[in-house]
PDB file of N, CA and C in Angstrom:
ATOM      1  N   MET X   1      87.876 126.080 107.073  1.00  0.00           N
ATOM      2  CA  MET X   1      87.463 124.821 107.555  1.00  0.00           C
ATOM      3  C   MET X   1      86.155 124.561 106.802  1.00  0.00           C
ATOM      4  N   ASN X   2      86.163 124.234 105.661  1.00  0.00           N
ATOM      5  CA  ASN X   2      85.032 123.979 104.795  1.00  0.00           C
ATOM      6  C   ASN X   2      84.958 122.520 104.355  1.00  0.00           C
ATOM      7  N   GLU X   3      84.943 121.683 105.339  1.00  0.00           N
ATOM      8  CA  GLU X   3      84.933 120.197 105.046  1.00  0.00           C
ATOM      9  C   GLU X   3      83.592 119.629 105.262  1.00  0.00           C
ATOM     10  N   PRO X   4      83.209 118.560 104.516  1.00  0.00           N
ATOM     11  CA  PRO X   4      81.949 117.860 104.728  1.00  0.00           C
ATOM     12  C   PRO X   4      81.953 117.334 106.100  1.00  0.00           C
ATOM     13  N   LEU X   5      80.779 117.223 106.731  1.00  0.00           N
ATOM     14  CA  LEU X   5      80.570 116.645 108.072  1.00  0.00           C
ATOM     15  C   LEU X   5      80.759 115.039 107.893  1.00  0.00           C
ATOM     16  N   SER X   6      81.734 114.492 108.626  1.00  0.00           N
ATOM     17  CA  SER X   6      81.940 113.128 108.553  1.00  0.00           C
ATOM     18  C   SER X   6      80.828 112.396 109.566  1.00  0.00           C
ATOM     19  N   GLU X   7      80.739 111.131 109.313  1.00  0.00           N
ATOM     20  CA  GLU X   7      79.851 110.303 110.184  1.00  0.00           C
ATOM     21  C   GLU X   7      80.352 110.385 111.675  1.00  0.00           C
ATOM     22  N   ASP X   8      81.643 110.253 111.815  1.00  0.00           N
ATOM     23  CA  ASP X   8      82.080 110.317 113.208  1.00  0.00           C
ATOM     24  C   ASP X   8      81.893 111.685 113.950  1.00  0.00           C
ATOM     25  N   ALA X   9      81.951 112.725 113.128  1.00  0.00           N
ATOM     26  CA  ALA X   9      81.642 114.137 113.727  1.00  0.00           C
ATOM     27  C   ALA X   9      80.106 114.208 114.038  1.00  0.00           C
ATOM     28  N   LEU X  10      79.244 113.681 113.159  1.00  0.00           N
ATOM     29  CA  LEU X  10      77.858 113.615 113.409  1.00  0.00           C
ATOM     30  C   LEU X  10      77.593 112.859 114.703  1.00  0.00           C
ATOM     31  N   LYS X  11      78.242 111.654 114.897  1.00  0.00           N
ATOM     32  CA  LYS X  11      77.992 110.891 116.065  1.00  0.00           C
ATOM     33  C   LYS X  11      78.423 111.669 117.296  1.00  0.00           C
ATOM     34  N   TYR X  12      79.521 112.334 117.205  1.00  0.00           N
ATOM     35  CA  TYR X  12      80.034 113.159 118.350  1.00  0.00           C
ATOM     36  C   TYR X  12      79.002 114.159 118.744  1.00  0.00           C
ATOM     37  N   ILE X  13      78.511 114.964 117.727  1.00  0.00           N
ATOM     38  CA  ILE X  13      77.554 116.013 117.905  1.00  0.00           C
ATOM     39  C   ILE X  13      76.265 115.498 118.510  1.00  0.00           C
ATOM     40  N   ILE X  14      75.784 114.399 118.018  1.00  0.00           N
ATOM     41  CA  ILE X  14      74.534 113.743 118.593  1.00  0.00           C
ATOM     42  C   ILE X  14      74.844 113.292 119.972  1.00  0.00           C
ATOM     43  N   GLY X  15      76.019 112.699 120.229  1.00  0.00           N
ATOM     44  CA  GLY X  15      76.379 112.323 121.633  1.00  0.00           C
ATOM     45  C   GLY X  15      76.352 113.484 122.626  1.00  0.00           C
ATOM     46  N   ARG X  16      76.809 114.598 122.158  1.00  0.00           N
ATOM     47  CA  ARG X  16      76.806 115.792 123.022  1.00  0.00           C
ATOM     48  C   ARG X  16      75.345 116.295 123.242  1.00  0.00           C
ATOM     49  N   LEU X  17      74.644 116.266 122.231  1.00  0.00           N
ATOM     50  CA  LEU X  17      73.102 116.591 122.433  1.00  0.00           C
ATOM     51  C   LEU X  17      72.401 115.656 123.421  1.00  0.00           C
ATOM     52  N   ILE X  18      72.655 114.394 123.266  1.00  0.00           N
ATOM     53  CA  ILE X  18      72.049 113.434 124.163  1.00  0.00           C
ATOM     54  C   ILE X  18      72.456 113.660 125.679  1.00  0.00           C
ATOM     55  N   ARG X  19      73.770 113.931 125.780  1.00  0.00           N
ATOM     56  CA  ARG X  19      74.279 114.145 127.222  1.00  0.00           C
ATOM     57  C   ARG X  19      73.577 115.419 127.796  1.00  0.00           C
ATOM     58  N   ASN X  20      73.432 116.489 126.889  1.00  0.00           N
ATOM     59  CA  ASN X  20      72.811 117.701 127.342  1.00  0.00           C
ATOM     60  C   ASN X  20      71.358 117.466 127.581  1.00  0.00           C
ATOM     61  N   ALA X  21      70.705 116.672 126.852  1.00  0.00           N
ATOM     62  CA  ALA X  21      69.256 116.291 126.944  1.00  0.00           C
ATOM     63  C   ALA X  21      69.091 115.630 128.266  1.00  0.00           C
ATOM     64  N   ASN X  22      70.063 114.688 128.588  1.00  0.00           N
ATOM     65  CA  ASN X  22      69.885 113.935 129.853  1.00  0.00           C
ATOM     66  C   ASN X  22      70.120 114.794 131.148  1.00  0.00           C
ATOM     67  N   GLU X  23      71.020 115.849 130.878  1.00  0.00           N
ATOM     68  CA  GLU X  23      71.128 116.883 132.027  1.00  0.00           C
ATOM     69  C   GLU X  23      69.891 117.693 132.206  1.00  0.00           C
ATOM     70  N   ALA X  24      69.224 117.936 131.054  1.00  0.00           N
ATOM     71  CA  ALA X  24      68.030 118.913 131.064  1.00  0.00           C
ATOM     72  C   ALA X  24      66.871 118.080 131.784  1.00  0.00           C
ATOM     73  N   VAL X  25      66.895 116.733 131.558  1.00  0.00           N
ATOM     74  CA  VAL X  25      65.817 115.960 132.228  1.00  0.00           C
ATOM     75  C   VAL X  25      66.135 115.910 133.676  1.00  0.00           C
ATOM     76  N   ALA X  26      67.327 115.732 134.105  1.00  0.00           N
ATOM     77  CA  ALA X  26      67.647 115.593 135.576  1.00  0.00           C
ATOM     78  C   ALA X  26      67.450 117.000 136.328  1.00  0.00           C
ATOM     79  N   GLU X  27      67.604 118.005 135.516  1.00  0.00           N
ATOM     80  CA  GLU X  27      67.301 119.378 136.141  1.00  0.00           C
ATOM     81  C   GLU X  27      65.839 119.800 136.012  1.00  0.00           C
ATOM     82  N   GLY X  28      65.132 119.152 135.146  1.00  0.00           N
ATOM     83  CA  GLY X  28      63.752 119.617 134.811  1.00  0.00           C
ATOM     84  C   GLY X  28      62.625 118.827 135.504  1.00  0.00           C
ATOM     85  N   GLU X  29      62.993 118.347 136.637  1.00  0.00           N
ATOM     86  CA  GLU X  29      61.950 117.554 137.394  1.00  0.00           C
ATOM     87  C   GLU X  29      60.750 118.446 138.054  1.00  0.00           C
ATOM     88  N   ASP X  30      61.099 119.744 138.130  1.00  0.00           N
ATOM     89  CA  ASP X  30      60.135 120.625 138.631  1.00  0.00           C
ATOM     90  C   ASP X  30      59.152 121.202 137.439  1.00  0.00           C
ATOM     91  N   LYS X  31      57.994 120.629 137.457  1.00  0.00           N
ATOM     92  CA  LYS X  31      57.037 120.860 136.415  1.00  0.00           C
ATOM     93  C   LYS X  31      56.586 122.229 136.280  1.00  0.00           C
ATOM     94  N   SER X  32      56.712 123.113 137.442  1.00  0.00           N
ATOM     95  CA  SER X  32      56.478 124.516 137.463  1.00  0.00           C
ATOM     96  C   SER X  32      57.421 125.364 136.729  1.00  0.00           C
ATOM     97  N   ASP X  33      58.652 124.927 136.588  1.00  0.00           N
ATOM     98  CA  ASP X  33      59.717 125.710 135.936  1.00  0.00           C
ATOM     99  C   ASP X  33      59.655 125.619 134.440  1.00  0.00           C
ATOM    100  N   ILE X  34      58.850 126.624 133.825  1.00  0.00           N
ATOM    101  CA  ILE X  34      58.618 126.578 132.299  1.00  0.00           C
ATOM    102  C   ILE X  34      59.876 126.633 131.534  1.00  0.00           C
ATOM    103  N   PHE X  35      60.955 127.307 132.042  1.00  0.00           N
ATOM    104  CA  PHE X  35      62.284 127.305 131.258  1.00  0.00           C
ATOM    105  C   PHE X  35      62.789 125.974 131.143  1.00  0.00           C
ATOM    106  N   LYS X  36      62.861 125.255 132.336  1.00  0.00           N
ATOM    107  CA  LYS X  36      63.486 123.983 132.188  1.00  0.00           C
ATOM    108  C   LYS X  36      62.646 122.858 131.445  1.00  0.00           C
ATOM    109  N   GLN X  37      61.343 123.080 131.495  1.00  0.00           N
ATOM    110  CA  GLN X  37      60.445 122.319 130.675  1.00  0.00           C
ATOM    111  C   GLN X  37      60.679 122.575 129.219  1.00  0.00           C
ATOM    112  N   GLY X  38      60.826 123.792 128.888  1.00  0.00           N
ATOM    113  CA  GLY X  38      61.087 124.173 127.459  1.00  0.00           C
ATOM    114  C   GLY X  38      62.405 123.720 127.023  1.00  0.00           C
ATOM    115  N   ARG X  39      63.417 123.699 127.877  1.00  0.00           N
ATOM    116  CA  ARG X  39      64.799 123.163 127.519  1.00  0.00           C
ATOM    117  C   ARG X  39      64.593 121.685 127.161  1.00  0.00           C
ATOM    118  N   LYS X  40      63.968 120.914 127.973  1.00  0.00           N
ATOM    119  CA  LYS X  40      63.782 119.440 127.746  1.00  0.00           C
ATOM    120  C   LYS X  40      63.149 119.281 126.410  1.00  0.00           C
ATOM    121  N   LEU X  41      62.164 120.017 126.044  1.00  0.00           N
ATOM    122  CA  LEU X  41      61.293 119.965 124.820  1.00  0.00           C
ATOM    123  C   LEU X  41      62.344 120.301 123.648  1.00  0.00           C
ATOM    124  N   ALA X  42      63.033 121.315 123.819  1.00  0.00           N
ATOM    125  CA  ALA X  42      63.945 121.624 122.634  1.00  0.00           C
ATOM    126  C   ALA X  42      64.888 120.615 122.364  1.00  0.00           C
ATOM    127  N   TYR X  43      65.441 119.895 123.359  1.00  0.00           N
ATOM    128  CA  TYR X  43      66.418 118.752 123.139  1.00  0.00           C
ATOM    129  C   TYR X  43      65.633 117.700 122.499  1.00  0.00           C
ATOM    130  N   TYR X  44      64.450 117.341 123.074  1.00  0.00           N
ATOM    131  CA  TYR X  44      63.704 116.306 122.364  1.00  0.00           C
ATOM    132  C   TYR X  44      63.394 116.610 120.871  1.00  0.00           C
ATOM    133  N   GLU X  45      62.990 117.788 120.575  1.00  0.00           N
ATOM    134  CA  GLU X  45      62.693 118.146 119.125  1.00  0.00           C
ATOM    135  C   GLU X  45      63.936 118.013 118.321  1.00  0.00           C
ATOM    136  N   MET X  46      65.072 118.523 118.818  1.00  0.00           N
ATOM    137  CA  MET X  46      66.334 118.316 118.007  1.00  0.00           C
ATOM    138  C   MET X  46      66.672 116.905 117.806  1.00  0.00           C
ATOM    139  N   LEU X  47      66.585 116.092 118.818  1.00  0.00           N
ATOM    140  CA  LEU X  47      66.991 114.684 118.645  1.00  0.00           C
ATOM    141  C   LEU X  47      65.921 113.885 117.790  1.00  0.00           C
ATOM    142  N   ASP X  48      64.712 114.285 117.812  1.00  0.00           N
ATOM    143  CA  ASP X  48      63.609 113.671 116.985  1.00  0.00           C
ATOM    144  C   ASP X  48      63.832 113.978 115.584  1.00  0.00           C
ATOM    145  N   ILE X  49      64.176 115.207 115.180  1.00  0.00           N
ATOM    146  CA  ILE X  49      64.545 115.555 113.790  1.00  0.00           C
ATOM    147  C   ILE X  49      65.688 114.779 113.361  1.00  0.00           C
ATOM    148  N   LEU X  50      66.782 114.658 114.079  1.00  0.00           N
ATOM    149  CA  LEU X  50      67.962 113.917 113.679  1.00  0.00           C
ATOM    150  C   LEU X  50      67.651 112.458 113.570  1.00  0.00           C
ATOM    151  N   LYS X  51      66.895 111.840 114.509  1.00  0.00           N
ATOM    152  CA  LYS X  51      66.468 110.542 114.388  1.00  0.00           C
ATOM    153  C   LYS X  51      65.620 110.214 113.136  1.00  0.00           C
ATOM    154  N   SER X  52      64.708 111.035 112.905  1.00  0.00           N
ATOM    155  CA  SER X  52      63.805 110.930 111.718  1.00  0.00           C
ATOM    156  C   SER X  52      64.635 110.922 110.410  1.00  0.00           C
ATOM    157  N   GLU X  53      65.544 111.900 110.320  1.00  0.00           N
ATOM    158  CA  GLU X  53      66.371 112.045 109.146  1.00  0.00           C
ATOM    159  C   GLU X  53      67.350 110.864 108.928  1.00  0.00           C
ATOM    160  N   LEU X  54      67.878 110.329 110.025  1.00  0.00           N
ATOM    161  CA  LEU X  54      68.759 109.209 109.956  1.00  0.00           C
ATOM    162  C   LEU X  54      67.966 108.002 109.529  1.00  0.00           C
ATOM    163  N   ASP X  55      66.740 107.812 110.140  1.00  0.00           N
ATOM    164  CA  ASP X  55      65.861 106.691 109.781  1.00  0.00           C
ATOM    165  C   ASP X  55      65.513 106.719 108.315  1.00  0.00           C
ATOM    166  N   VAL X  56      65.095 107.854 107.755  1.00  0.00           N
ATOM    167  CA  VAL X  56      64.692 107.980 106.397  1.00  0.00           C
ATOM    168  C   VAL X  56      65.814 107.473 105.468  1.00  0.00           C
ATOM    169  N   ARG X  57      67.090 107.790 105.870  1.00  0.00           N
ATOM    170  CA  ARG X  57      68.303 107.412 105.151  1.00  0.00           C
ATOM    171  C   ARG X  57      68.817 106.023 105.441  1.00  0.00           C
ATOM    172  N   GLU X  58      67.918 105.294 106.184  1.00  0.00           N
ATOM    173  CA  GLU X  58      68.146 103.876 106.551  1.00  0.00           C
ATOM    174  C   GLU X  58      69.561 103.678 107.284  1.00  0.00           C
ATOM    175  N   GLN X  59      69.868 104.593 108.153  1.00  0.00           N
ATOM    176  CA  GLN X  59      71.092 104.562 109.027  1.00  0.00           C
ATOM    177  C   GLN X  59      70.778 103.708 110.223  1.00  0.00           C
ATOM    178  N   ASP X  60      71.718 103.094 110.765  1.00  0.00           N
ATOM    179  CA  ASP X  60      71.623 102.313 112.051  1.00  0.00           C
ATOM    180  C   ASP X  60      71.487 103.272 113.249  1.00  0.00           C
ATOM    181  N   LEU X  61      70.263 103.335 113.718  1.00  0.00           N
ATOM    182  CA  LEU X  61      70.001 104.422 114.800  1.00  0.00           C
ATOM    183  C   LEU X  61      70.925 103.969 116.089  1.00  0.00           C
ATOM    184  N   LYS X  62      71.138 102.773 116.220  1.00  0.00           N
ATOM    185  CA  LYS X  62      71.965 102.377 117.418  1.00  0.00           C
ATOM    186  C   LYS X  62      73.362 102.952 117.353  1.00  0.00           C
ATOM    187  N   GLU X  63      73.908 103.014 116.162  1.00  0.00           N
ATOM    188  CA  GLU X  63      75.228 103.609 116.005  1.00  0.00           C
ATOM    189  C   GLU X  63      75.341 105.028 116.422  1.00  0.00           C
ATOM    190  N   PHE X  64      74.196 105.702 116.329  1.00  0.00           N
ATOM    191  CA  PHE X  64      74.166 107.234 116.672  1.00  0.00           C
ATOM    192  C   PHE X  64      73.626 107.376 118.012  1.00  0.00           C
ATOM    193  N   GLY X  65      73.256 106.243 118.802  1.00  0.00           N
ATOM    194  CA  GLY X  65      72.726 106.492 120.101  1.00  0.00           C
ATOM    195  C   GLY X  65      71.334 106.938 120.127  1.00  0.00           C
ATOM    196  N   LEU X  66      70.546 106.692 118.937  1.00  0.00           N
ATOM    197  CA  LEU X  66      69.162 107.129 118.859  1.00  0.00           C
ATOM    198  C   LEU X  66      68.201 105.933 118.740  1.00  0.00           C
ATOM    199  N   ASP X  67      68.614 104.809 119.180  1.00  0.00           N
ATOM    200  CA  ASP X  67      67.623 103.616 119.244  1.00  0.00           C
ATOM    201  C   ASP X  67      66.922 103.650 120.457  1.00  0.00           C
ATOM    202  N   ILE X  68      66.319 104.838 120.881  1.00  0.00           N
ATOM    203  CA  ILE X  68      65.616 104.901 122.119  1.00  0.00           C
ATOM    204  C   ILE X  68      64.220 105.580 121.814  1.00  0.00           C
ATOM    205  N   ASN X  69      63.347 105.389 122.719  1.00  0.00           N
ATOM    206  CA  ASN X  69      62.084 106.116 122.699  1.00  0.00           C
ATOM    207  C   ASN X  69      62.238 107.490 123.278  1.00  0.00           C
ATOM    208  N   LEU X  70      62.412 108.506 122.296  1.00  0.00           N
ATOM    209  CA  LEU X  70      62.731 109.808 122.679  1.00  0.00           C
ATOM    210  C   LEU X  70      61.604 110.483 123.490  1.00  0.00           C
ATOM    211  N   GLU X  71      60.388 110.201 123.048  1.00  0.00           N
ATOM    212  CA  GLU X  71      59.206 110.749 123.766  1.00  0.00           C
ATOM    213  C   GLU X  71      59.134 110.372 125.190  1.00  0.00           C
ATOM    214  N   HIS X  72      59.332 109.059 125.437  1.00  0.00           N
ATOM    215  CA  HIS X  72      59.274 108.521 126.811  1.00  0.00           C
ATOM    216  C   HIS X  72      60.343 109.077 127.637  1.00  0.00           C
ATOM    217  N   LYS X  73      61.603 109.178 127.049  1.00  0.00           N
ATOM    218  CA  LYS X  73      62.774 109.614 127.852  1.00  0.00           C
ATOM    219  C   LYS X  73      62.747 111.148 128.104  1.00  0.00           C
ATOM    220  N   TYR X  74      62.419 111.953 127.075  1.00  0.00           N
ATOM    221  CA  TYR X  74      62.562 113.354 127.318  1.00  0.00           C
ATOM    222  C   TYR X  74      61.364 114.232 127.367  1.00  0.00           C
ATOM    223  N   ILE X  75      60.157 113.606 127.358  1.00  0.00           N
ATOM    224  CA  ILE X  75      58.928 114.436 127.497  1.00  0.00           C
ATOM    225  C   ILE X  75      58.256 113.997 128.778  1.00  0.00           C
TER     226      ILE X  75
END
């Protein structure tokens, strides 16, 4: 299975990351739990990298679900 990653596949992967990030936010309300805080930060960093790379390539961030303020939502 050595196929190039399609745009639809990338959208699916990003969608999964966003769902997991939202779950991490819901679970990470306890500021004293450093594991949960680290999990939220890790999802933020992954999504931020993807958003930056798509933006540099002039992709429509809305199509990928990344037309949001990641810092406000996940940090």
